[in-house]
């Protein structure tokens, strides 16, 4: 519906518009990781070799990317989704339903939430996991334990599950519903 490529449908010039959101480093690193993962599967031997070299020499700085950098694409995506789920759902905020937020904003929120939880785990700080999302997070990570994933992916997923379960058990829950205050027994 735009009158031309540089003008919005509301007739505002696009080059004059400013984004209010500044991307975080984890987003750039995640994009780079996904790109390299896809290139590693390329049928072009030169492209694959170049990607392998770049993958080995790149050292990510964000906690999430340090966790998933050496994982396969499938396992890395599952772990990222699991960590963002465990950190609390970035897909629903009190003011907005998931359908009213653009997909890019939901993806940015998910990456940043996953990175925040990964940072807490990396620094061995108390990591908060939300009651409603923890079961789904455990299921997502556990799905990396199947034979479809590499031994490195399975080993990492098992270690992450162990770490999260230890952190989860140490939390104290209080609730008006007695069954919720027993979650430390999980």
Short mmCIF file of N, CA and C in Angstrom, two decimals:
data_model
loop_
_atom_site.label_atom_id
_atom_site.label_comp_id
_atom_site.label_asym_id
_atom_site.label_seq_id
_atom_site.Cartn_x
_atom_site.Cartn_y
_atom_site.Cartn_z
N UNK A 1 0.80 -1.21 0.00
CA UNK A 1 0.00 0.00 0.00
C UNK A 1 0.84 1.26 0.00
N UNK A 2 2.15 1.14 -0.02
CA UNK A 2 2.99 2.35 0.00
C UNK A 2 2.99 3.04 -1.36
N UNK A 3 3.00 4.37 -1.35
CA UNK A 3 3.07 5.08 -2.62
C UNK A 3 4.40 4.89 -3.33
N UNK A 4 5.49 4.72 -2.58
CA UNK A 4 6.78 4.34 -3.16
C UNK A 4 7.61 3.67 -2.06
N UNK A 5 8.73 3.02 -2.39
CA UNK A 5 9.47 2.23 -1.40
C UNK A 5 10.01 3.02 -0.21
N UNK A 6 10.21 4.31 -0.34
CA UNK A 6 10.78 5.10 0.75
C UNK A 6 9.74 5.85 1.57
N UNK A 7 8.46 5.57 1.31
CA UNK A 7 7.39 6.29 2.00
C UNK A 7 6.41 5.27 2.57
N UNK A 8 6.03 5.49 3.83
CA UNK A 8 5.06 4.63 4.49
C UNK A 8 3.68 4.86 3.86
N UNK A 9 2.76 3.93 4.13
CA UNK A 9 1.40 4.10 3.60
C UNK A 9 0.71 5.33 4.20
N UNK A 10 1.24 5.83 5.32
CA UNK A 10 0.69 7.06 5.92
C UNK A 10 1.39 8.30 5.36
N UNK A 11 2.23 8.12 4.37
CA UNK A 11 2.98 9.17 3.68
C UNK A 11 4.15 9.72 4.49
N UNK A 12 4.53 9.08 5.57
CA UNK A 12 5.72 9.50 6.32
C UNK A 12 6.96 8.98 5.61
N UNK A 13 7.99 9.82 5.45
CA UNK A 13 9.22 9.33 4.81
C UNK A 13 9.94 8.35 5.74
N UNK A 14 10.19 7.14 5.27
CA UNK A 14 10.81 6.10 6.09
C UNK A 14 12.22 6.45 6.56
N UNK A 15 13.06 7.12 5.75
CA UNK A 15 14.41 7.45 6.24
C UNK A 15 14.41 8.37 7.46
N UNK A 16 13.31 9.10 7.67
CA UNK A 16 13.25 10.00 8.82
C UNK A 16 12.74 9.31 10.08
N UNK A 17 12.19 8.11 9.92
CA UNK A 17 11.67 7.42 11.10
C UNK A 17 12.81 6.85 11.92
N UNK A 18 12.67 6.88 13.21
CA UNK A 18 13.71 6.38 14.12
C UNK A 18 13.14 5.21 14.91
N UNK A 19 13.96 4.20 15.07
CA UNK A 19 13.56 3.06 15.88
C UNK A 19 13.79 3.40 17.35
N UNK A 20 12.83 3.07 18.18
CA UNK A 20 12.99 3.32 19.62
C UNK A 20 13.69 2.16 20.31
N UNK A 21 13.86 1.06 19.59
CA UNK A 21 14.48 -0.12 20.18
C UNK A 21 15.92 -0.25 19.69
N UNK A 22 16.83 -0.44 20.63
CA UNK A 22 18.22 -0.70 20.26
C UNK A 22 18.51 -2.18 20.44
N UNK A 23 18.92 -2.86 19.38
CA UNK A 23 19.19 -4.30 19.50
C UNK A 23 20.32 -4.56 20.50
N UNK A 24 20.18 -5.69 21.19
CA UNK A 24 21.18 -6.11 22.16
C UNK A 24 22.23 -6.98 21.45
N UNK A 25 23.39 -7.10 22.04
CA UNK A 25 24.48 -7.89 21.45
C UNK A 25 24.07 -9.34 21.22
N UNK A 26 23.26 -9.90 22.11
CA UNK A 26 22.83 -11.29 21.96
C UNK A 26 22.06 -11.48 20.65
N UNK A 27 21.33 -10.48 20.22
CA UNK A 27 20.58 -10.60 18.97
C UNK A 27 21.51 -10.69 17.76
N UNK A 28 22.55 -9.88 17.75
CA UNK A 28 23.52 -9.94 16.64
C UNK A 28 24.26 -11.28 16.65
N UNK A 29 24.65 -11.72 17.84
CA UNK A 29 25.37 -13.00 17.95
C UNK A 29 24.48 -14.17 17.55
N UNK A 30 23.21 -14.11 17.94
CA UNK A 30 22.28 -15.18 17.60
C UNK A 30 22.09 -15.25 16.08
N UNK A 31 21.97 -14.10 15.45
CA UNK A 31 21.82 -14.04 14.00
C UNK A 31 23.05 -14.65 13.32
N UNK A 32 24.22 -14.30 13.82
CA UNK A 32 25.47 -14.81 13.26
C UNK A 32 25.57 -16.32 13.45
N UNK A 33 25.21 -16.80 14.61
CA UNK A 33 25.23 -18.24 14.90
C UNK A 33 24.29 -19.00 13.96
N UNK A 34 23.06 -18.50 13.82
CA UNK A 34 22.09 -19.17 12.94
C UNK A 34 22.59 -19.19 11.50
N UNK A 35 23.17 -18.09 11.06
CA UNK A 35 23.71 -18.01 9.70
C UNK A 35 24.83 -19.03 9.51
N UNK A 36 25.73 -19.13 10.46
CA UNK A 36 26.83 -20.09 10.36
C UNK A 36 26.31 -21.53 10.40
N UNK A 37 25.31 -21.79 11.22
CA UNK A 37 24.73 -23.14 11.31
C UNK A 37 24.14 -23.57 9.97
N UNK A 38 23.47 -22.65 9.31
CA UNK A 38 22.88 -22.96 8.01
C UNK A 38 23.99 -23.19 6.98
N UNK A 39 25.01 -22.36 7.01
CA UNK A 39 26.13 -22.52 6.06
C UNK A 39 26.90 -23.82 6.29
N UNK A 40 26.97 -24.27 7.55
CA UNK A 40 27.67 -25.53 7.84
C UNK A 40 26.98 -26.72 7.18
N UNK A 41 25.71 -26.59 6.88
CA UNK A 41 24.95 -27.66 6.23
C UNK A 41 24.91 -27.51 4.71
N UNK A 42 25.62 -26.53 4.19
CA UNK A 42 25.61 -26.24 2.76
C UNK A 42 26.23 -27.38 1.95
N UNK A 43 25.73 -27.55 0.75
CA UNK A 43 26.30 -28.55 -0.16
C UNK A 43 27.57 -28.02 -0.84
N UNK A 44 27.76 -26.71 -0.78
CA UNK A 44 28.96 -26.09 -1.34
C UNK A 44 30.10 -26.27 -0.33
N UNK A 45 31.11 -27.05 -0.70
CA UNK A 45 32.21 -27.38 0.21
C UNK A 45 32.98 -26.13 0.66
N UNK A 46 33.16 -25.17 -0.22
CA UNK A 46 33.89 -23.95 0.13
C UNK A 46 33.12 -23.13 1.17
N UNK A 47 31.82 -23.01 0.95
CA UNK A 47 30.98 -22.26 1.88
C UNK A 47 30.95 -22.94 3.24
N UNK A 48 30.88 -24.27 3.22
CA UNK A 48 30.86 -25.05 4.46
C UNK A 48 32.19 -24.91 5.21
N UNK A 49 33.30 -24.98 4.50
CA UNK A 49 34.63 -24.85 5.13
C UNK A 49 34.83 -23.45 5.70
N UNK A 50 34.38 -22.44 4.97
CA UNK A 50 34.49 -21.06 5.46
C UNK A 50 33.66 -20.87 6.72
N UNK A 51 32.45 -21.43 6.73
CA UNK A 51 31.59 -21.33 7.91
C UNK A 51 32.20 -22.06 9.11
N UNK A 52 32.79 -23.23 8.87
CA UNK A 52 33.43 -23.99 9.96
C UNK A 52 34.58 -23.20 10.56
N UNK A 53 35.36 -22.57 9.72
CA UNK A 53 36.48 -21.76 10.20
C UNK A 53 35.99 -20.57 11.01
N UNK A 54 34.97 -19.89 10.50
CA UNK A 54 34.43 -18.73 11.21
C UNK A 54 33.78 -19.16 12.54
N UNK A 55 33.14 -20.33 12.53
CA UNK A 55 32.49 -20.83 13.74
C UNK A 55 33.52 -21.11 14.83
N UNK A 56 34.67 -21.68 14.45
CA UNK A 56 35.71 -22.02 15.41
C UNK A 56 36.43 -20.79 15.97
N UNK A 57 36.56 -19.76 15.16
CA UNK A 57 37.34 -18.58 15.58
C UNK A 57 36.49 -17.50 16.24
N UNK A 58 35.18 -17.63 16.19
CA UNK A 58 34.31 -16.63 16.81
C UNK A 58 34.09 -16.99 18.27
N UNK A 59 34.21 -16.00 19.13
CA UNK A 59 34.00 -16.20 20.56
C UNK A 59 32.88 -15.26 21.02
N UNK A 60 31.68 -15.83 21.23
CA UNK A 60 30.55 -14.98 21.61
C UNK A 60 30.75 -14.38 23.00
N UNK A 61 30.12 -13.24 23.22
CA UNK A 61 30.25 -12.57 24.51
C UNK A 61 29.01 -12.73 25.40
N UNK A 62 27.86 -12.97 24.82
CA UNK A 62 26.64 -13.08 25.63
C UNK A 62 26.53 -14.47 26.23
N UNK A 63 25.91 -14.55 27.39
CA UNK A 63 25.81 -15.82 28.12
C UNK A 63 25.04 -16.87 27.32
N UNK A 64 23.94 -16.47 26.70
CA UNK A 64 23.15 -17.42 25.92
C UNK A 64 23.97 -18.01 24.79
N UNK A 65 24.68 -17.16 24.08
CA UNK A 65 25.45 -17.65 22.94
C UNK A 65 26.64 -18.50 23.38
N UNK A 66 27.20 -18.21 24.55
CA UNK A 66 28.26 -19.09 25.07
C UNK A 66 27.71 -20.49 25.32
N UNK A 67 26.44 -20.54 25.76
CA UNK A 67 25.82 -21.84 26.04
C UNK A 67 25.55 -22.62 24.76
N UNK A 68 25.02 -21.97 23.73
CA UNK A 68 24.56 -22.72 22.57
C UNK A 68 25.50 -22.69 21.37
N UNK A 69 26.61 -21.95 21.45
CA UNK A 69 27.47 -21.74 20.29
C UNK A 69 27.89 -23.05 19.61
N UNK A 70 28.21 -24.08 20.38
CA UNK A 70 28.72 -25.32 19.80
C UNK A 70 27.63 -26.37 19.59
N UNK A 71 26.40 -25.98 19.79
CA UNK A 71 25.29 -26.92 19.61
C UNK A 71 24.82 -26.89 18.16
N UNK A 72 24.05 -27.91 17.80
CA UNK A 72 23.43 -27.93 16.47
C UNK A 72 22.34 -26.87 16.42
N UNK A 73 21.89 -26.57 15.22
CA UNK A 73 20.84 -25.55 15.04
C UNK A 73 19.57 -25.95 15.79
N UNK A 74 19.13 -27.20 15.62
CA UNK A 74 17.91 -27.64 16.28
C UNK A 74 18.02 -27.56 17.80
N UNK A 75 19.11 -28.08 18.34
CA UNK A 75 19.28 -28.08 19.80
C UNK A 75 19.41 -26.65 20.33
N UNK A 76 20.16 -25.81 19.64
CA UNK A 76 20.32 -24.42 20.08
C UNK A 76 19.00 -23.66 20.10
N UNK A 77 18.17 -23.90 19.08
CA UNK A 77 16.86 -23.25 19.05
C UNK A 77 15.96 -23.75 20.19
N UNK A 78 16.00 -25.06 20.43
CA UNK A 78 15.20 -25.62 21.53
C UNK A 78 15.65 -25.08 22.88
N UNK A 79 16.96 -25.02 23.10
CA UNK A 79 17.49 -24.54 24.37
C UNK A 79 17.14 -23.06 24.55
N UNK A 80 17.26 -22.27 23.49
CA UNK A 80 16.91 -20.85 23.57
C UNK A 80 15.44 -20.68 23.93
N UNK A 81 14.59 -21.44 23.26
CA UNK A 81 13.16 -21.36 23.53
C UNK A 81 12.85 -21.82 24.96
N UNK A 82 13.52 -22.88 25.39
CA UNK A 82 13.30 -23.38 26.75
C UNK A 82 13.72 -22.35 27.80
N UNK A 83 14.87 -21.71 27.60
CA UNK A 83 15.33 -20.72 28.57
C UNK A 83 14.42 -19.49 28.58
N UNK A 84 13.94 -19.07 27.42
CA UNK A 84 13.04 -17.91 27.43
C UNK A 84 11.71 -18.28 28.08
N UNK A 85 11.29 -19.52 27.90
CA UNK A 85 10.06 -19.99 28.56
C UNK A 85 10.26 -20.05 30.06
N UNK A 86 11.40 -20.58 30.49
CA UNK A 86 11.69 -20.69 31.93
C UNK A 86 11.83 -19.32 32.58
N UNK A 87 12.31 -18.35 31.83
CA UNK A 87 12.48 -17.01 32.38
C UNK A 87 11.15 -16.30 32.54
N UNK A 88 10.12 -16.84 31.96
CA UNK A 88 8.80 -16.21 31.98
C UNK A 88 8.42 -15.93 30.55
N UNK A 89 7.18 -15.99 30.27
CA UNK A 89 6.76 -15.85 28.89
C UNK A 89 6.92 -14.43 28.38
N UNK A 90 7.83 -14.22 27.41
CA UNK A 90 7.96 -12.89 26.83
C UNK A 90 6.89 -12.63 25.79
N UNK A 91 6.06 -13.62 25.54
CA UNK A 91 5.09 -13.50 24.47
C UNK A 91 3.80 -12.82 24.92
N UNK A 92 3.57 -12.76 26.20
CA UNK A 92 2.35 -12.13 26.70
C UNK A 92 2.73 -11.14 27.78
N UNK A 93 2.35 -9.91 27.61
CA UNK A 93 2.53 -8.91 28.65
C UNK A 93 1.15 -8.46 29.09
N UNK A 94 1.03 -7.90 30.28
CA UNK A 94 -0.29 -7.49 30.74
C UNK A 94 -1.00 -6.54 29.78
N UNK A 95 -0.25 -5.68 29.10
CA UNK A 95 -0.87 -4.68 28.25
C UNK A 95 -1.15 -5.16 26.83
N UNK A 96 -0.51 -6.24 26.41
CA UNK A 96 -0.66 -6.68 25.03
C UNK A 96 -0.87 -8.17 24.93
N UNK A 97 -1.70 -8.57 24.01
CA UNK A 97 -1.83 -10.00 23.73
C UNK A 97 -0.76 -10.36 22.72
N UNK A 98 -0.44 -11.65 22.58
CA UNK A 98 0.61 -12.05 21.64
C UNK A 98 0.33 -11.60 20.21
N UNK A 99 -0.91 -11.60 19.82
CA UNK A 99 -1.24 -11.26 18.43
C UNK A 99 -1.07 -9.78 18.15
N UNK A 100 -1.07 -8.93 19.18
CA UNK A 100 -0.95 -7.50 18.94
C UNK A 100 0.51 -7.03 18.88
N UNK A 101 1.44 -7.90 19.25
CA UNK A 101 2.86 -7.54 19.17
C UNK A 101 3.45 -8.12 17.90
N UNK A 102 4.24 -7.34 17.19
CA UNK A 102 4.88 -7.88 15.99
C UNK A 102 5.82 -9.04 16.33
N UNK A 103 5.96 -9.95 15.38
CA UNK A 103 6.80 -11.15 15.58
C UNK A 103 8.22 -10.80 15.96
N UNK A 104 8.77 -9.76 15.34
CA UNK A 104 10.14 -9.38 15.64
C UNK A 104 10.29 -8.96 17.10
N UNK A 105 9.33 -8.22 17.62
CA UNK A 105 9.40 -7.82 19.03
C UNK A 105 9.29 -9.03 19.95
N UNK A 106 8.46 -9.99 19.59
CA UNK A 106 8.34 -11.20 20.41
C UNK A 106 9.65 -11.99 20.38
N UNK A 107 10.28 -12.07 19.21
CA UNK A 107 11.56 -12.78 19.10
C UNK A 107 12.65 -12.07 19.90
N UNK A 108 12.68 -10.75 19.84
CA UNK A 108 13.67 -9.98 20.60
C UNK A 108 13.47 -10.19 22.09
N UNK A 109 12.23 -10.16 22.53
CA UNK A 109 11.94 -10.37 23.95
C UNK A 109 12.34 -11.78 24.39
N UNK A 110 12.09 -12.77 23.54
CA UNK A 110 12.45 -14.15 23.87
C UNK A 110 13.96 -14.31 23.98
N UNK A 111 14.70 -13.74 23.03
CA UNK A 111 16.17 -13.83 23.07
C UNK A 111 16.73 -13.15 24.31
N UNK A 112 16.22 -11.98 24.62
CA UNK A 112 16.73 -11.24 25.78
C UNK A 112 16.37 -11.93 27.08
N UNK A 113 15.18 -12.53 27.17
CA UNK A 113 14.80 -13.28 28.37
C UNK A 113 15.68 -14.52 28.53
N UNK A 114 15.92 -15.22 27.43
CA UNK A 114 16.79 -16.41 27.48
C UNK A 114 18.20 -16.02 27.89
N UNK A 115 18.69 -14.91 27.35
CA UNK A 115 20.03 -14.45 27.69
C UNK A 115 20.13 -14.06 29.17
N UNK A 116 19.09 -13.43 29.69
CA UNK A 116 19.10 -13.03 31.10
C UNK A 116 19.17 -14.26 32.01
N UNK A 117 18.37 -15.28 31.71
CA UNK A 117 18.41 -16.50 32.52
C UNK A 117 19.75 -17.21 32.35
N UNK A 118 20.28 -17.25 31.12
CA UNK A 118 21.59 -17.87 30.89
C UNK A 118 22.68 -17.13 31.66
N UNK A 119 22.57 -15.81 31.75
CA UNK A 119 23.54 -15.02 32.53
C UNK A 119 23.48 -15.40 34.00
N UNK A 120 22.27 -15.53 34.53
CA UNK A 120 22.12 -15.92 35.93
C UNK A 120 22.70 -17.31 36.18
N UNK A 121 22.45 -18.22 35.26
CA UNK A 121 22.99 -19.58 35.40
C UNK A 121 24.50 -19.59 35.27
N UNK A 122 25.02 -18.83 34.32
CA UNK A 122 26.46 -18.76 34.09
C UNK A 122 27.18 -18.19 35.31
N UNK A 123 26.61 -17.17 35.92
CA UNK A 123 27.22 -16.54 37.09
C UNK A 123 26.86 -17.27 38.38
N UNK A 124 26.11 -18.35 38.26
CA UNK A 124 25.66 -19.17 39.39
C UNK A 124 24.91 -18.35 40.42
N UNK A 125 24.11 -17.42 39.92
CA UNK A 125 23.21 -16.66 40.78
C UNK A 125 21.89 -17.41 40.88
N UNK A 126 21.10 -16.99 41.83
CA UNK A 126 19.77 -17.55 41.98
C UNK A 126 18.99 -17.26 40.71
N UNK A 127 18.47 -18.29 40.08
CA UNK A 127 17.72 -18.12 38.84
C UNK A 127 16.24 -18.34 39.12
N UNK A 128 15.45 -17.36 38.76
CA UNK A 128 14.01 -17.49 38.98
C UNK A 128 13.36 -18.13 37.77
N UNK A 129 12.57 -19.17 38.05
CA UNK A 129 11.79 -19.82 37.01
C UNK A 129 10.33 -19.70 37.41
N UNK A 130 9.51 -19.50 36.45
CA UNK A 130 8.10 -19.27 36.73
C UNK A 130 7.33 -20.59 36.78
N UNK A 131 6.41 -20.68 37.74
CA UNK A 131 5.67 -21.91 37.98
C UNK A 131 4.97 -22.40 36.72
N UNK A 132 4.31 -21.50 36.01
CA UNK A 132 3.51 -21.90 34.85
C UNK A 132 4.33 -22.36 33.67
N UNK A 133 5.60 -21.99 33.60
CA UNK A 133 6.38 -22.30 32.40
C UNK A 133 7.47 -23.33 32.63
N UNK A 134 7.75 -23.69 33.87
CA UNK A 134 8.88 -24.57 34.13
C UNK A 134 8.72 -25.95 33.53
N UNK A 135 7.52 -26.52 33.57
CA UNK A 135 7.31 -27.86 33.01
C UNK A 135 7.60 -27.84 31.51
N UNK A 136 7.12 -26.83 30.81
CA UNK A 136 7.36 -26.73 29.37
C UNK A 136 8.85 -26.56 29.09
N UNK A 137 9.53 -25.76 29.90
CA UNK A 137 10.98 -25.56 29.71
C UNK A 137 11.72 -26.87 29.87
N UNK A 138 11.38 -27.65 30.90
CA UNK A 138 12.04 -28.94 31.11
C UNK A 138 11.77 -29.88 29.93
N UNK A 139 10.53 -29.87 29.42
CA UNK A 139 10.18 -30.73 28.28
C UNK A 139 10.99 -30.36 27.04
N UNK A 140 11.15 -29.06 26.80
CA UNK A 140 11.90 -28.61 25.63
C UNK A 140 13.37 -29.04 25.71
N UNK A 141 13.95 -28.86 26.87
CA UNK A 141 15.36 -29.26 27.04
C UNK A 141 15.48 -30.78 26.94
N UNK A 142 14.56 -31.50 27.58
CA UNK A 142 14.61 -32.96 27.55
C UNK A 142 14.45 -33.51 26.14
N UNK A 143 13.78 -32.77 25.25
CA UNK A 143 13.63 -33.26 23.88
C UNK A 143 14.97 -33.32 23.16
N UNK A 144 15.98 -32.62 23.67
CA UNK A 144 17.33 -32.68 23.08
C UNK A 144 18.06 -33.96 23.49
N UNK A 145 17.47 -34.76 24.35
CA UNK A 145 18.12 -35.98 24.82
C UNK A 145 17.84 -37.18 23.92
N UNK A 146 17.07 -37.00 22.87
CA UNK A 146 16.75 -38.12 21.99
C UNK A 146 17.92 -38.43 21.07
N UNK A 147 17.86 -39.57 20.43
CA UNK A 147 18.93 -40.02 19.53
C UNK A 147 19.07 -39.14 18.29
N UNK A 148 18.09 -38.29 18.03
CA UNK A 148 18.15 -37.40 16.85
C UNK A 148 19.23 -36.33 16.99
N UNK A 149 19.71 -36.10 18.20
CA UNK A 149 20.69 -35.05 18.45
C UNK A 149 22.07 -35.66 18.67
N UNK A 150 23.09 -34.85 18.48
CA UNK A 150 24.47 -35.33 18.64
C UNK A 150 24.76 -35.60 20.12
N UNK A 151 25.85 -36.31 20.35
CA UNK A 151 26.26 -36.61 21.73
C UNK A 151 26.56 -35.32 22.49
N UNK A 152 27.15 -34.34 21.81
CA UNK A 152 27.45 -33.06 22.46
C UNK A 152 26.15 -32.35 22.85
N UNK A 153 25.16 -32.37 21.97
CA UNK A 153 23.87 -31.75 22.27
C UNK A 153 23.20 -32.45 23.45
N UNK A 154 23.22 -33.78 23.43
CA UNK A 154 22.58 -34.54 24.51
C UNK A 154 23.28 -34.30 25.83
N UNK A 155 24.61 -34.28 25.81
CA UNK A 155 25.36 -34.05 27.05
C UNK A 155 25.10 -32.67 27.63
N UNK A 156 25.07 -31.68 26.76
CA UNK A 156 24.80 -30.32 27.23
C UNK A 156 23.39 -30.22 27.79
N UNK A 157 22.41 -30.78 27.08
CA UNK A 157 21.02 -30.72 27.54
C UNK A 157 20.87 -31.39 28.90
N UNK A 158 21.55 -32.51 29.09
CA UNK A 158 21.48 -33.21 30.38
C UNK A 158 22.09 -32.35 31.49
N UNK A 159 23.23 -31.71 31.22
CA UNK A 159 23.86 -30.84 32.21
C UNK A 159 22.96 -29.65 32.55
N UNK A 160 22.35 -29.07 31.51
CA UNK A 160 21.47 -27.93 31.73
C UNK A 160 20.25 -28.33 32.55
N UNK A 161 19.68 -29.48 32.25
CA UNK A 161 18.54 -29.96 33.04
C UNK A 161 18.93 -30.14 34.50
N UNK A 162 20.08 -30.73 34.75
CA UNK A 162 20.55 -30.94 36.12
C UNK A 162 20.71 -29.60 36.84
N UNK A 163 21.33 -28.64 36.16
CA UNK A 163 21.53 -27.32 36.76
C UNK A 163 20.20 -26.65 37.07
N UNK A 164 19.28 -26.67 36.11
CA UNK A 164 17.99 -26.01 36.33
C UNK A 164 17.19 -26.69 37.43
N UNK A 165 17.24 -28.01 37.47
CA UNK A 165 16.50 -28.72 38.52
C UNK A 165 17.07 -28.38 39.90
N UNK A 166 18.39 -28.28 40.02
CA UNK A 166 18.98 -27.89 41.30
C UNK A 166 18.54 -26.49 41.70
N UNK A 167 18.56 -25.56 40.75
CA UNK A 167 18.14 -24.19 41.04
C UNK A 167 16.66 -24.17 41.38
N UNK A 168 15.88 -24.97 40.66
CA UNK A 168 14.43 -25.01 40.85
C UNK A 168 14.09 -25.52 42.24
N UNK A 169 14.82 -26.55 42.69
CA UNK A 169 14.54 -27.14 44.00
C UNK A 169 14.84 -26.19 45.14
N UNK A 170 15.81 -25.27 44.94
CA UNK A 170 16.19 -24.41 46.05
C UNK A 170 15.24 -23.24 46.25
N UNK A 171 14.33 -23.06 45.31
CA UNK A 171 13.41 -21.94 45.45
C UNK A 171 12.39 -22.23 46.53
N UNK A 172 11.94 -21.18 47.16
CA UNK A 172 10.89 -21.29 48.17
C UNK A 172 9.62 -20.71 47.57
N UNK A 173 8.56 -21.48 47.67
CA UNK A 173 7.30 -21.02 47.12
C UNK A 173 6.30 -20.87 48.25
N UNK A 174 5.52 -19.86 48.18
CA UNK A 174 4.42 -19.74 49.12
C UNK A 174 3.17 -19.45 48.31
N UNK A 175 2.09 -20.00 48.75
CA UNK A 175 0.87 -19.84 47.99
C UNK A 175 -0.33 -20.08 48.89
N UNK A 176 -1.45 -19.49 48.50
CA UNK A 176 -2.68 -19.78 49.23
C UNK A 176 -3.16 -21.18 48.91
N UNK A 177 -2.66 -21.72 47.79
CA UNK A 177 -2.99 -23.10 47.43
C UNK A 177 -1.88 -23.99 47.96
N UNK A 178 -2.18 -24.89 48.87
CA UNK A 178 -1.13 -25.70 49.50
C UNK A 178 -0.29 -26.50 48.51
N UNK A 179 -0.92 -26.97 47.42
CA UNK A 179 -0.15 -27.79 46.48
C UNK A 179 0.96 -27.00 45.81
N UNK A 180 0.79 -25.67 45.63
CA UNK A 180 1.83 -24.86 45.00
C UNK A 180 3.01 -24.63 45.94
N UNK A 181 2.78 -24.63 47.23
CA UNK A 181 3.89 -24.40 48.14
C UNK A 181 4.74 -25.66 48.30
N UNK A 182 4.34 -26.76 47.70
CA UNK A 182 5.12 -28.00 47.77
C UNK A 182 6.01 -28.18 46.54
N UNK A 183 6.13 -27.15 45.69
CA UNK A 183 6.91 -27.30 44.48
C UNK A 183 8.38 -27.58 44.73
N UNK A 184 8.88 -27.23 45.90
CA UNK A 184 10.29 -27.52 46.18
C UNK A 184 10.56 -29.02 46.23
N UNK A 185 9.51 -29.83 46.33
CA UNK A 185 9.67 -31.28 46.34
C UNK A 185 9.80 -31.84 44.94
N UNK A 186 9.56 -31.03 43.93
CA UNK A 186 9.58 -31.48 42.53
C UNK A 186 10.93 -32.05 42.13
#
